[in-house]
Short mmCIF file of N, CA and C in Angstrom, two decimals:
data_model
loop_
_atom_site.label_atom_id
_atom_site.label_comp_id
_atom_site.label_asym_id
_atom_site.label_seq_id
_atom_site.Cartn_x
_atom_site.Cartn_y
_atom_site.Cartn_z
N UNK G 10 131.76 173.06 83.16
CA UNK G 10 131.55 171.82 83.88
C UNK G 10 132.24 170.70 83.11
N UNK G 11 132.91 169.71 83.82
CA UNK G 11 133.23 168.44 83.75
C UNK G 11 132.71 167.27 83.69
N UNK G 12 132.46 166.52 82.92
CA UNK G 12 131.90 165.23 83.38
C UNK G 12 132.94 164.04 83.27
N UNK G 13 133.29 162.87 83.92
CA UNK G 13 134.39 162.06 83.75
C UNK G 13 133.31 160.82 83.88
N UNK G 14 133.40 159.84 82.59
CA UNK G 14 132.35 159.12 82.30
C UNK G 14 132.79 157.96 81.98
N UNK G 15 132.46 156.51 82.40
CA UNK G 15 133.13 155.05 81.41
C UNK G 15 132.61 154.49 82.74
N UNK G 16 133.94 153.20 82.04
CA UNK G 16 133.91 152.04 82.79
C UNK G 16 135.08 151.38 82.99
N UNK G 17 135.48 150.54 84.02
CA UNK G 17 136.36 149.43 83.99
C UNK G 17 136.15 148.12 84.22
N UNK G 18 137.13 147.12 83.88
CA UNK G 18 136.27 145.72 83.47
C UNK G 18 137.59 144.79 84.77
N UNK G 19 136.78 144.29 85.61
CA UNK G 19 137.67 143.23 86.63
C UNK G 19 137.39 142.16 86.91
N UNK G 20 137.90 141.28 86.96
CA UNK G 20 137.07 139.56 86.92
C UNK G 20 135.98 139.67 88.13
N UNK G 21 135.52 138.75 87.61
CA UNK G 21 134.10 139.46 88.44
C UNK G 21 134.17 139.24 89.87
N UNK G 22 134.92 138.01 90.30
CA UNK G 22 134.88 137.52 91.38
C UNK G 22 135.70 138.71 92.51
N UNK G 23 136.22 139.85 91.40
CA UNK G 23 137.29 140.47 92.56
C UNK G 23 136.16 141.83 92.57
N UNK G 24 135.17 142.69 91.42
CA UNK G 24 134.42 143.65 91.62
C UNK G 24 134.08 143.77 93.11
N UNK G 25 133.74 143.42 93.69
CA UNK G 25 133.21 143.61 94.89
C UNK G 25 134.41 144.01 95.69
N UNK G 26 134.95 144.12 95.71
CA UNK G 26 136.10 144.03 96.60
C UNK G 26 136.89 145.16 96.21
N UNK G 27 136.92 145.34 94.87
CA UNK G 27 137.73 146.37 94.08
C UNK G 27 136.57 147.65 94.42
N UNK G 28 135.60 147.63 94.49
CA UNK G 28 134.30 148.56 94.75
C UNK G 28 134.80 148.97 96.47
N UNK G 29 134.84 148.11 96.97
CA UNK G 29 135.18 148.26 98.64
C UNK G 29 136.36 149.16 98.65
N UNK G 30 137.09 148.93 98.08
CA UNK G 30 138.58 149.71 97.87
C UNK G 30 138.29 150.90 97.84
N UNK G 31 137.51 151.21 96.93
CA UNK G 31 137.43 152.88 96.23
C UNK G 31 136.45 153.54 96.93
N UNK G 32 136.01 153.45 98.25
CA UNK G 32 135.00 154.22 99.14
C UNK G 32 136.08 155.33 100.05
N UNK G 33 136.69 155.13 100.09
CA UNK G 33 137.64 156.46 100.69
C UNK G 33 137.37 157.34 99.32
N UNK G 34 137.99 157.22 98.37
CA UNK G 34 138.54 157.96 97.01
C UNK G 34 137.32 158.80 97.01
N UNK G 35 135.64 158.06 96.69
CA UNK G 35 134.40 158.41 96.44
C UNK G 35 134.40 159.46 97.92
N UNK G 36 134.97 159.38 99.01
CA UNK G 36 134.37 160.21 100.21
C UNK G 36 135.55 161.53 99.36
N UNK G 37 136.93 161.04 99.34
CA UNK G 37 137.67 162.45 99.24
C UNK G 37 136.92 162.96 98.26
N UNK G 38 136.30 162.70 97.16
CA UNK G 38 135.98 163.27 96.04
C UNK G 38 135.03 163.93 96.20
N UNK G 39 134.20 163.77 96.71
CA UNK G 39 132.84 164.65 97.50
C UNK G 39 132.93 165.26 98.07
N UNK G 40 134.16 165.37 99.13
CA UNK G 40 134.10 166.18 100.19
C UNK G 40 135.15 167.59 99.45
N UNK G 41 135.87 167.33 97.75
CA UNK G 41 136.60 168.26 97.34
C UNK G 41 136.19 169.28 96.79
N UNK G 42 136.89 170.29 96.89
CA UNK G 42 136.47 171.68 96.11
C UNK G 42 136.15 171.44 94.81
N UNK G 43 134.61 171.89 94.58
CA UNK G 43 133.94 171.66 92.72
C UNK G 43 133.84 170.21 92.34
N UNK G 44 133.93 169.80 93.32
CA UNK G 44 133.45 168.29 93.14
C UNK G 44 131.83 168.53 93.61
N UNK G 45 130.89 167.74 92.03
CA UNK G 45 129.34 167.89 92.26
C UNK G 45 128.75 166.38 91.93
N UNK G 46 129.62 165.37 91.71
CA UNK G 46 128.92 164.22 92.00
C UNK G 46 130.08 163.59 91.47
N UNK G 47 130.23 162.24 92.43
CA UNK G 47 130.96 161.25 92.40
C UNK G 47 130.91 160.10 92.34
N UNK G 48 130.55 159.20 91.92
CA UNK G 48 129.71 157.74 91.83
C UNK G 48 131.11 156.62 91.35
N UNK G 49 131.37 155.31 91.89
CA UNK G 49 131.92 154.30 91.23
C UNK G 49 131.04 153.55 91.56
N UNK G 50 130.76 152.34 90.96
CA UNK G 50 129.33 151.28 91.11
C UNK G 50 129.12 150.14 90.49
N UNK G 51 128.59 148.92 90.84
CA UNK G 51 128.70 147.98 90.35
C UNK G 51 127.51 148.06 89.11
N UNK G 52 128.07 147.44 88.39
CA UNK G 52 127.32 147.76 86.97
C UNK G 52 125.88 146.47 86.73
N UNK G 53 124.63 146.90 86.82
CA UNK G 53 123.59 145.80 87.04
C UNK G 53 123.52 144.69 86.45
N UNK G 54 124.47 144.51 85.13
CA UNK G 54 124.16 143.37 84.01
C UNK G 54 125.40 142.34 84.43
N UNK G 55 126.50 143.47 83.88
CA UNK G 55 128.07 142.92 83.82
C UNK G 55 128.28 142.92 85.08
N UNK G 56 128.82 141.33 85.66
CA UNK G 56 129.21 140.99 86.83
C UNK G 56 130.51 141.35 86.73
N UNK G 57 131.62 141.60 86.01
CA UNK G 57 132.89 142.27 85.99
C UNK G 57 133.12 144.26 85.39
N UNK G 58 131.78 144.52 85.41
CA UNK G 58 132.49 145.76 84.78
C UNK G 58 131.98 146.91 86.43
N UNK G 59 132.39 148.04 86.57
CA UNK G 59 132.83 148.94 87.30
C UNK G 59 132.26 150.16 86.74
N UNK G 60 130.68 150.71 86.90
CA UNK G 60 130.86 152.02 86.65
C UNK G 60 131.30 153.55 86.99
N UNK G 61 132.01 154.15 86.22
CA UNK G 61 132.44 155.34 86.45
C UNK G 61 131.96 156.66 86.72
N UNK G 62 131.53 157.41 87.29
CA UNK G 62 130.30 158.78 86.64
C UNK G 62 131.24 159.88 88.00
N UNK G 63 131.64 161.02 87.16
CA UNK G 63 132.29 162.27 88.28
C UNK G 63 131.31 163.19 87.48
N UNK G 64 131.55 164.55 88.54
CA UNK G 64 130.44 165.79 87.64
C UNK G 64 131.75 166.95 88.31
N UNK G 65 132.10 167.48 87.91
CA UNK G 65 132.90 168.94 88.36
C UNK G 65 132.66 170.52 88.17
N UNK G 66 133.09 171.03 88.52
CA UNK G 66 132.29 172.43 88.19
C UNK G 66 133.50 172.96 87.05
N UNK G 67 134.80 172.40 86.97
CA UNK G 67 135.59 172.81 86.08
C UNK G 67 136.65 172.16 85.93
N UNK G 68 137.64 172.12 85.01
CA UNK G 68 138.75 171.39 84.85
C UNK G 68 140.00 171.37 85.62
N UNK G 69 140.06 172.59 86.44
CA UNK G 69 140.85 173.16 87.34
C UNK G 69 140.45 172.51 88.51
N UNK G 70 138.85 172.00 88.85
CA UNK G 70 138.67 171.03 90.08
C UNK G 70 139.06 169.94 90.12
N UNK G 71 138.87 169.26 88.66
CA UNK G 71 139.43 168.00 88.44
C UNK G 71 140.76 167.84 88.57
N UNK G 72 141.46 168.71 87.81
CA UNK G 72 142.93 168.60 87.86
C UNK G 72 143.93 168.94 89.27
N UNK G 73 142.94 170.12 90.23
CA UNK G 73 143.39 169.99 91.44
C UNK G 73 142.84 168.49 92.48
N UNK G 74 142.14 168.06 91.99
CA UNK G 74 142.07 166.98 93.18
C UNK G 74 142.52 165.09 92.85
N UNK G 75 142.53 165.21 91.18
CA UNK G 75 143.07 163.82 90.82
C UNK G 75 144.64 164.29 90.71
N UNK G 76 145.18 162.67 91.25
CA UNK G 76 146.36 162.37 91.47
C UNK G 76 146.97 161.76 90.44
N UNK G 77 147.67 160.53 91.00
CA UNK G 77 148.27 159.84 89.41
C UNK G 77 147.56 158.60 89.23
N UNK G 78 146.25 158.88 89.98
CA UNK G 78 145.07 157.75 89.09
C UNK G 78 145.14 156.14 89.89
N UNK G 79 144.73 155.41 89.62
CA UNK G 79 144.18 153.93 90.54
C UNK G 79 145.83 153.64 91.20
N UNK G 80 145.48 153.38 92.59
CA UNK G 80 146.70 152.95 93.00
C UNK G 80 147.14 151.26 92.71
N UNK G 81 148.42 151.35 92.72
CA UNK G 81 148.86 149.84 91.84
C UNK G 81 148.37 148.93 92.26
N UNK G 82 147.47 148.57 93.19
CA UNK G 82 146.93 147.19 93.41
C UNK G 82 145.62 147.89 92.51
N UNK G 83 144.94 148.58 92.55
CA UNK G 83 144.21 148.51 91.98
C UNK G 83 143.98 148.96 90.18
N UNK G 84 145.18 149.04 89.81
CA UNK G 84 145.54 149.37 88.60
C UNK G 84 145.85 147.70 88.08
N UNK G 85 146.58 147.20 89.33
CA UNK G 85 146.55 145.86 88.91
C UNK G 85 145.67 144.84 88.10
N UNK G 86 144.36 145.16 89.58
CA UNK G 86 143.07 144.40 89.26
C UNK G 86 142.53 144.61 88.06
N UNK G 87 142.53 145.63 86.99
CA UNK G 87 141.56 146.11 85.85
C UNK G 87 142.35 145.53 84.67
N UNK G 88 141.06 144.98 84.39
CA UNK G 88 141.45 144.44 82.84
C UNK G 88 141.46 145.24 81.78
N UNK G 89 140.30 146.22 82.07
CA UNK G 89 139.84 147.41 80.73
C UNK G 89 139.47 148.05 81.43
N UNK G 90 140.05 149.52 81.00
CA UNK G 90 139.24 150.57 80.87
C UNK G 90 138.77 151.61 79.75
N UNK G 91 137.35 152.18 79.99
CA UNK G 91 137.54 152.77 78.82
C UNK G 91 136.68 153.86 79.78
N UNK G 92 137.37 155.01 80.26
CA UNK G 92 136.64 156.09 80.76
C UNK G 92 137.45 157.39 80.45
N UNK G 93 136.58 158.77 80.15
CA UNK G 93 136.55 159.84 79.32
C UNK G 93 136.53 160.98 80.39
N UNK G 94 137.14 162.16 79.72
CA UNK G 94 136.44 163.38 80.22
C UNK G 94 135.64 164.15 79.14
N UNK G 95 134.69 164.65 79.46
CA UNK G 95 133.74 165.51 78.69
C UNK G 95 133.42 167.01 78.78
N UNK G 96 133.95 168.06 78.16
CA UNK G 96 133.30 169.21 78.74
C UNK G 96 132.06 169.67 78.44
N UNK G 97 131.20 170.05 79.32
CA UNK G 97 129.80 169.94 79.07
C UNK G 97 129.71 171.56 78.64
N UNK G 98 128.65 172.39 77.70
CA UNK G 98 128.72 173.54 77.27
C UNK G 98 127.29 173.75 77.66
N UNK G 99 126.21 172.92 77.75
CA UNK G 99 125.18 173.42 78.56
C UNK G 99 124.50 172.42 79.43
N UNK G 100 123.36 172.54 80.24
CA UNK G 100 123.21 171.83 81.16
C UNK G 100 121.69 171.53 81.34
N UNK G 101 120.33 170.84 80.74
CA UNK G 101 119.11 171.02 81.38
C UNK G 101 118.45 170.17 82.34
N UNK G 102 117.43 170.90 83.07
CA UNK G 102 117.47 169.77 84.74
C UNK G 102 116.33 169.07 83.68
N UNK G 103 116.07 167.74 84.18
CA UNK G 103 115.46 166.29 83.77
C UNK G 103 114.13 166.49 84.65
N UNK G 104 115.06 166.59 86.21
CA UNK G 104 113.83 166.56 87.16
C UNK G 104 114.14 167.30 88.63
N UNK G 105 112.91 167.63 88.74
CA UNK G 105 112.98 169.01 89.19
C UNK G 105 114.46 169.62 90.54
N UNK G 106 115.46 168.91 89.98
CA UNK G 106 116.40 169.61 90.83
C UNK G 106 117.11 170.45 89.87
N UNK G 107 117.99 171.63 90.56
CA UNK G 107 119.08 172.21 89.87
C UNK G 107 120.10 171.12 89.65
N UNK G 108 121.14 171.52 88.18
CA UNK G 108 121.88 170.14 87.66
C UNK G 108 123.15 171.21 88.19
N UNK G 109 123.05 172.20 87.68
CA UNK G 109 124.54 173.12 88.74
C UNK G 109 124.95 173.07 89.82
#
């Protein structure tokens, strides 16, 4: 499993808008093979930051369904980013759902 984890930072006045943008991306990403959770989101504190959170079943899902990453208007908009991939080696459920 995959996890792709961070944030990006956009003046605040444009987050909302930059969030509006990325609701196709969040549908393709869900609807892709080994794609198990997809989230971009406005972050509750920071009125400019953008959270990140993907879950994959493997690196081969990720790598088949990401492209060459924020398209230029929206590569434009970001001031910072700082988001990761993680390979996860085990997994325990929190609450009572399966995390697989």
């Amino acid at each position: 499993m995959v996890i792709v984890a961070g944030h990006i930072t956009v003046e605040p006045q444009q987050r909302d808008s930059y969030i509006a943008g990325c609701v196709s991306v969040v549908e393709q990403a869900r609807g892709a093979a080994g794609c198990l959770d997809f989230a971009i989101s406005a972050d509750l504190i920071d009125p400019g930051r953008i959270n990140v959170f993907e879950r994959w079943e493997s690196q081969a899902a990720v790598d088949t369904f990401r492209g060459s990453g924020p398209s230029d208007e929206q590569g434009a908009d970001m001031l910072s980013a700082s988001v990761a991939e993680y390979d996860v080696a085990d997994v325990r459920a929190l609450f009572g759902e399966d995390t697989a």
